[in-house]
Amino acid sequence: QIAVSELADSSVNFVVRPWANIETFWNVRFDAIENIKKAFDEAGVSIPFPQRDVHMYEHK
């Protein structure tokens, strides 16, 4: 199951819920994350990271 979970300030957030039995759950989860990241890289999709602008003022 894949769905849009949020339209955020700087991103479109998805929820991905792969189904697996208890024996393969962690392998399925980690493989899904790795494959999603590889697909994003191949498509030129970057992952947004929080950014801050710092303004330095000299007090006179």
PDB file of N, CA and C in Angstrom:
ATOM      1  N   GLN A   1       0.847  -1.161   0.000  1.00  0.00           N
ATOM      2  CA  GLN A   1       0.000   0.000   0.000  1.00  0.00           C
ATOM      3  C   GLN A   1       0.898   1.232   0.000  1.00  0.00           C
ATOM      4  N   ILE A   2       0.643   2.160  -0.919  1.00  0.00           N
ATOM      5  CA  ILE A   2       1.388   3.412  -1.014  1.00  0.00           C
ATOM      6  C   ILE A   2       0.371   4.535  -1.124  1.00  0.00           C
ATOM      7  N   ALA A   3       0.571   5.597  -0.333  1.00  0.00           N
ATOM      8  CA  ALA A   3      -0.362   6.716  -0.370  1.00  0.00           C
ATOM      9  C   ALA A   3       0.365   7.998   0.010  1.00  0.00           C
ATOM     10  N   VAL A   4      -0.167   9.130  -0.435  1.00  0.00           N
ATOM     11  CA  VAL A   4       0.341  10.429   0.001  1.00  0.00           C
ATOM     12  C   VAL A   4      -0.193  10.662   1.407  1.00  0.00           C
ATOM     13  N   SER A   5       0.714  10.921   2.339  1.00  0.00           N
ATOM     14  CA  SER A   5       0.285  11.135   3.721  1.00  0.00           C
ATOM     15  C   SER A   5       0.238  12.607   4.095  1.00  0.00           C
ATOM     16  N   GLU A   6       0.994  13.447   3.344  1.00  0.00           N
ATOM     17  CA  GLU A   6       1.032  14.859   3.713  1.00  0.00           C
ATOM     18  C   GLU A   6       1.614  15.680   2.572  1.00  0.00           C
ATOM     19  N   LEU A   7       1.046  16.860   2.371  1.00  0.00           N
ATOM     20  CA  LEU A   7       1.644  17.863   1.498  1.00  0.00           C
ATOM     21  C   LEU A   7       2.291  18.886   2.426  1.00  0.00           C
ATOM     22  N   ALA A   8       3.578  18.713   2.664  1.00  0.00           N
ATOM     23  CA  ALA A   8       4.295  19.520   3.650  1.00  0.00           C
ATOM     24  C   ALA A   8       4.874  20.779   3.007  1.00  0.00           C
ATOM     25  N   ASP A   9       5.558  21.601   3.816  1.00  0.00           N
ATOM     26  CA  ASP A   9       6.114  22.864   3.332  1.00  0.00           C
ATOM     27  C   ASP A   9       7.085  22.675   2.178  1.00  0.00           C
ATOM     28  N   SER A  10       7.966  21.693   2.290  1.00  0.00           N
ATOM     29  CA  SER A  10       9.007  21.503   1.273  1.00  0.00           C
ATOM     30  C   SER A  10       9.028  20.098   0.708  1.00  0.00           C
ATOM     31  N   SER A  11       7.948  19.356   0.883  1.00  0.00           N
ATOM     32  CA  SER A  11       7.967  17.970   0.418  1.00  0.00           C
ATOM     33  C   SER A  11       6.554  17.424   0.262  1.00  0.00           C
ATOM     34  N   VAL A  12       6.478  16.343  -0.485  1.00  0.00           N
ATOM     35  CA  VAL A  12       5.267  15.530  -0.551  1.00  0.00           C
ATOM     36  C   VAL A  12       5.626  14.236   0.162  1.00  0.00           C
ATOM     37  N   ASN A  13       4.962  13.941   1.256  1.00  0.00           N
ATOM     38  CA  ASN A  13       5.292  12.780   2.080  1.00  0.00           C
ATOM     39  C   ASN A  13       4.382  11.606   1.733  1.00  0.00           C
ATOM     40  N   PHE A  14       5.011  10.467   1.578  1.00  0.00           N
ATOM     41  CA  PHE A  14       4.293   9.237   1.257  1.00  0.00           C
ATOM     42  C   PHE A  14       4.386   8.266   2.426  1.00  0.00           C
ATOM     43  N   VAL A  15       3.412   7.404   2.541  1.00  0.00           N
ATOM     44  CA  VAL A  15       3.485   6.277   3.456  1.00  0.00           C
ATOM     45  C   VAL A  15       3.526   5.025   2.589  1.00  0.00           C
ATOM     46  N   VAL A  16       4.450   4.133   2.920  1.00  0.00           N
ATOM     47  CA  VAL A  16       4.617   2.875   2.189  1.00  0.00           C
ATOM     48  C   VAL A  16       4.471   1.751   3.199  1.00  0.00           C
ATOM     49  N   ARG A  17       3.532   0.856   2.955  1.00  0.00           N
ATOM     50  CA  ARG A  17       3.274  -0.248   3.879  1.00  0.00           C
ATOM     51  C   ARG A  17       3.369  -1.576   3.142  1.00  0.00           C
ATOM     52  N   PRO A  18       4.572  -2.144   3.087  1.00  0.00           N
ATOM     53  CA  PRO A  18       4.682  -3.470   2.463  1.00  0.00           C
ATOM     54  C   PRO A  18       4.139  -4.535   3.411  1.00  0.00           C
ATOM     55  N   TRP A  19       3.552  -5.554   2.842  1.00  0.00           N
ATOM     56  CA  TRP A  19       3.019  -6.657   3.634  1.00  0.00           C
ATOM     57  C   TRP A  19       4.010  -7.813   3.598  1.00  0.00           C
ATOM     58  N   ALA A  20       4.269  -8.384   4.774  1.00  0.00           N
ATOM     59  CA  ALA A  20       5.206  -9.505   4.875  1.00  0.00           C
ATOM     60  C   ALA A  20       4.836 -10.337   6.092  1.00  0.00           C
ATOM     61  N   ASN A  21       5.267 -11.589   6.072  1.00  0.00           N
ATOM     62  CA  ASN A  21       5.047 -12.402   7.266  1.00  0.00           C
ATOM     63  C   ASN A  21       6.124 -12.059   8.295  1.00  0.00           C
ATOM     64  N   ILE A  22       5.947 -12.511   9.496  1.00  0.00           N
ATOM     65  CA  ILE A  22       6.831 -12.141  10.601  1.00  0.00           C
ATOM     66  C   ILE A  22       8.282 -12.551  10.347  1.00  0.00           C
ATOM     67  N   GLU A  23       8.493 -13.653   9.651  1.00  0.00           N
ATOM     68  CA  GLU A  23       9.854 -14.140   9.410  1.00  0.00           C
ATOM     69  C   GLU A  23      10.628 -13.244   8.444  1.00  0.00           C
ATOM     70  N   THR A  24       9.930 -12.602   7.525  1.00  0.00           N
ATOM     71  CA  THR A  24      10.621 -11.804   6.506  1.00  0.00           C
ATOM     72  C   THR A  24      10.401 -10.302   6.661  1.00  0.00           C
ATOM     73  N   PHE A  25       9.697  -9.905   7.715  1.00  0.00           N
ATOM     74  CA  PHE A  25       9.312  -8.499   7.869  1.00  0.00           C
ATOM     75  C   PHE A  25      10.488  -7.545   7.749  1.00  0.00           C
ATOM     76  N   TRP A  26      11.548  -7.755   8.539  1.00  0.00           N
ATOM     77  CA  TRP A  26      12.670  -6.807   8.552  1.00  0.00           C
ATOM     78  C   TRP A  26      13.403  -6.780   7.218  1.00  0.00           C
ATOM     79  N   ASN A  27      13.591  -7.931   6.594  1.00  0.00           N
ATOM     80  CA  ASN A  27      14.234  -7.950   5.277  1.00  0.00           C
ATOM     81  C   ASN A  27      13.399  -7.195   4.251  1.00  0.00           C
ATOM     82  N   VAL A  28      12.089  -7.400   4.275  1.00  0.00           N
ATOM     83  CA  VAL A  28      11.206  -6.696   3.345  1.00  0.00           C
ATOM     84  C   VAL A  28      11.273  -5.191   3.598  1.00  0.00           C
ATOM     85  N   ARG A  29      11.240  -4.798   4.852  1.00  0.00           N
ATOM     86  CA  ARG A  29      11.284  -3.370   5.201  1.00  0.00           C
ATOM     87  C   ARG A  29      12.575  -2.727   4.710  1.00  0.00           C
ATOM     88  N   PHE A  30      13.723  -3.332   5.056  1.00  0.00           N
ATOM     89  CA  PHE A  30      15.009  -2.743   4.678  1.00  0.00           C
ATOM     90  C   PHE A  30      15.212  -2.769   3.166  1.00  0.00           C
ATOM     91  N   ASP A  31      14.795  -3.834   2.499  1.00  0.00           N
ATOM     92  CA  ASP A  31      14.901  -3.901   1.036  1.00  0.00           C
ATOM     93  C   ASP A  31      14.036  -2.826   0.379  1.00  0.00           C
ATOM     94  N   ALA A  32      12.850  -2.601   0.912  1.00  0.00           N
ATOM     95  CA  ALA A  32      11.963  -1.580   0.352  1.00  0.00           C
ATOM     96  C   ALA A  32      12.596  -0.199   0.477  1.00  0.00           C
ATOM     97  N   ILE A  33      13.141   0.115   1.643  1.00  0.00           N
ATOM     98  CA  ILE A  33      13.783   1.418   1.848  1.00  0.00           C
ATOM     99  C   ILE A  33      14.957   1.592   0.890  1.00  0.00           C
ATOM    100  N   GLU A  34      15.777   0.570   0.771  1.00  0.00           N
ATOM    101  CA  GLU A  34      16.937   0.641  -0.122  1.00  0.00           C
ATOM    102  C   GLU A  34      16.503   0.813  -1.577  1.00  0.00           C
ATOM    103  N   ASN A  35      15.505   0.067  -2.002  1.00  0.00           N
ATOM    104  CA  ASN A  35      15.036   0.157  -3.388  1.00  0.00           C
ATOM    105  C   ASN A  35      14.375   1.504  -3.686  1.00  0.00           C
ATOM    106  N   ILE A  36      13.661   2.046  -2.727  1.00  0.00           N
ATOM    107  CA  ILE A  36      13.059   3.371  -2.907  1.00  0.00           C
ATOM    108  C   ILE A  36      14.151   4.419  -3.061  1.00  0.00           C
ATOM    109  N   LYS A  37      15.172   4.366  -2.213  1.00  0.00           N
ATOM    110  CA  LYS A  37      16.285   5.326  -2.304  1.00  0.00           C
ATOM    111  C   LYS A  37      16.997   5.203  -3.644  1.00  0.00           C
ATOM    112  N   LYS A  38      17.256   3.995  -4.106  1.00  0.00           N
ATOM    113  CA  LYS A  38      17.907   3.798  -5.407  1.00  0.00           C
ATOM    114  C   LYS A  38      17.044   4.363  -6.535  1.00  0.00           C
ATOM    115  N   ALA A  39      15.743   4.126  -6.482  1.00  0.00           N
ATOM    116  CA  ALA A  39      14.841   4.642  -7.519  1.00  0.00           C
ATOM    117  C   ALA A  39      14.815   6.171  -7.504  1.00  0.00           C
ATOM    118  N   PHE A  40      14.805   6.768  -6.318  1.00  0.00           N
ATOM    119  CA  PHE A  40      14.857   8.227  -6.224  1.00  0.00           C
ATOM    120  C   PHE A  40      16.144   8.759  -6.829  1.00  0.00           C
ATOM    121  N   ASP A  41      17.276   8.132  -6.494  1.00  0.00           N
ATOM    122  CA  ASP A  41      18.566   8.566  -7.037  1.00  0.00           C
ATOM    123  C   ASP A  41      18.572   8.484  -8.559  1.00  0.00           C
ATOM    124  N   GLU A  42      18.087   7.389  -9.110  1.00  0.00           N
ATOM    125  CA  GLU A  42      18.054   7.204 -10.563  1.00  0.00           C
ATOM    126  C   GLU A  42      17.145   8.228 -11.245  1.00  0.00           C
ATOM    127  N   ALA A  43      16.093   8.639 -10.564  1.00  0.00           N
ATOM    128  CA  ALA A  43      15.147   9.605 -11.133  1.00  0.00           C
ATOM    129  C   ALA A  43      15.541  11.050 -10.837  1.00  0.00           C
ATOM    130  N   GLY A  44      16.632  11.240 -10.097  1.00  0.00           N
ATOM    131  CA  GLY A  44      17.069  12.593  -9.764  1.00  0.00           C
ATOM    132  C   GLY A  44      16.236  13.262  -8.693  1.00  0.00           C
ATOM    133  N   VAL A  45      15.546  12.468  -7.890  1.00  0.00           N
ATOM    134  CA  VAL A  45      14.726  13.006  -6.802  1.00  0.00           C
ATOM    135  C   VAL A  45      15.607  13.160  -5.573  1.00  0.00           C
ATOM    136  N   SER A  46      15.662  14.375  -5.035  1.00  0.00           N
ATOM    137  CA  SER A  46      16.471  14.597  -3.834  1.00  0.00           C
ATOM    138  C   SER A  46      15.565  14.613  -2.607  1.00  0.00           C
ATOM    139  N   ILE A  47      16.138  14.246  -1.490  1.00  0.00           N
ATOM    140  CA  ILE A  47      15.406  14.226  -0.227  1.00  0.00           C
ATOM    141  C   ILE A  47      15.651  15.560   0.472  1.00  0.00           C
ATOM    142  N   PRO A  48      14.589  16.304   0.801  1.00  0.00           N
ATOM    143  CA  PRO A  48      14.793  17.602   1.444  1.00  0.00           C
ATOM    144  C   PRO A  48      15.249  17.430   2.889  1.00  0.00           C
ATOM    145  N   PHE A  49      16.170  18.276   3.276  1.00  0.00           N
ATOM    146  CA  PHE A  49      16.640  18.292   4.653  1.00  0.00           C
ATOM    147  C   PHE A  49      16.328  19.666   5.235  1.00  0.00           C
ATOM    148  N   PRO A  50      16.074  19.738   6.534  1.00  0.00           N
ATOM    149  CA  PRO A  50      15.788  21.039   7.142  1.00  0.00           C
ATOM    150  C   PRO A  50      16.963  21.992   6.929  1.00  0.00           C
ATOM    151  N   GLN A  51      16.647  23.234   6.631  1.00  0.00           N
ATOM    152  CA  GLN A  51      17.675  24.245   6.432  1.00  0.00           C
ATOM    153  C   GLN A  51      17.333  25.463   7.267  1.00  0.00           C
ATOM    154  N   ARG A  52      18.370  26.131   7.712  1.00  0.00           N
ATOM    155  CA  ARG A  52      18.191  27.378   8.451  1.00  0.00           C
ATOM    156  C   ARG A  52      19.102  28.427   7.847  1.00  0.00           C
ATOM    157  N   ASP A  53      18.604  29.640   7.793  1.00  0.00           N
ATOM    158  CA  ASP A  53      19.431  30.779   7.418  1.00  0.00           C
ATOM    159  C   ASP A  53      19.854  31.463   8.705  1.00  0.00           C
ATOM    160  N   VAL A  54      21.139  31.686   8.839  1.00  0.00           N
ATOM    161  CA  VAL A  54      21.673  32.375  10.013  1.00  0.00           C
ATOM    162  C   VAL A  54      22.193  33.724   9.548  1.00  0.00           C
ATOM    163  N   HIS A  55      21.677  34.775  10.132  1.00  0.00           N
ATOM    164  CA  HIS A  55      22.109  36.131   9.791  1.00  0.00           C
ATOM    165  C   HIS A  55      22.961  36.652  10.939  1.00  0.00           C
ATOM    166  N   MET A  56      24.162  37.075  10.611  1.00  0.00           N
ATOM    167  CA  MET A  56      25.098  37.579  11.617  1.00  0.00           C
ATOM    168  C   MET A  56      25.083  39.106  11.571  1.00  0.00           C
ATOM    169  N   TYR A  57      24.866  39.722  12.694  1.00  0.00           N
ATOM    170  CA  TYR A  57      24.870  41.177  12.793  1.00  0.00           C
ATOM    171  C   TYR A  57      25.955  41.588  13.767  1.00  0.00           C
ATOM    172  N   GLU A  58      26.633  42.658  13.413  1.00  0.00           N
ATOM    173  CA  GLU A  58      27.659  43.192  14.317  1.00  0.00           C
ATOM    174  C   GLU A  58      27.004  44.260  15.167  1.00  0.00           C
ATOM    175  N   HIS A  59      27.067  44.079  16.475  1.00  0.00           N
ATOM    176  CA  HIS A  59      26.470  45.032  17.403  1.00  0.00           C
ATOM    177  C   HIS A  59      27.464  46.162  17.633  1.00  0.00           C
ATOM    178  N   LYS A  60      27.034  47.391  17.355  1.00  0.00           N
ATOM    179  CA  LYS A  60      27.942  48.546  17.529  1.00  0.00           C
ATOM    180  C   LYS A  60      27.485  49.399  18.672  1.00  0.00           C
TER     181      LYS A  60
END
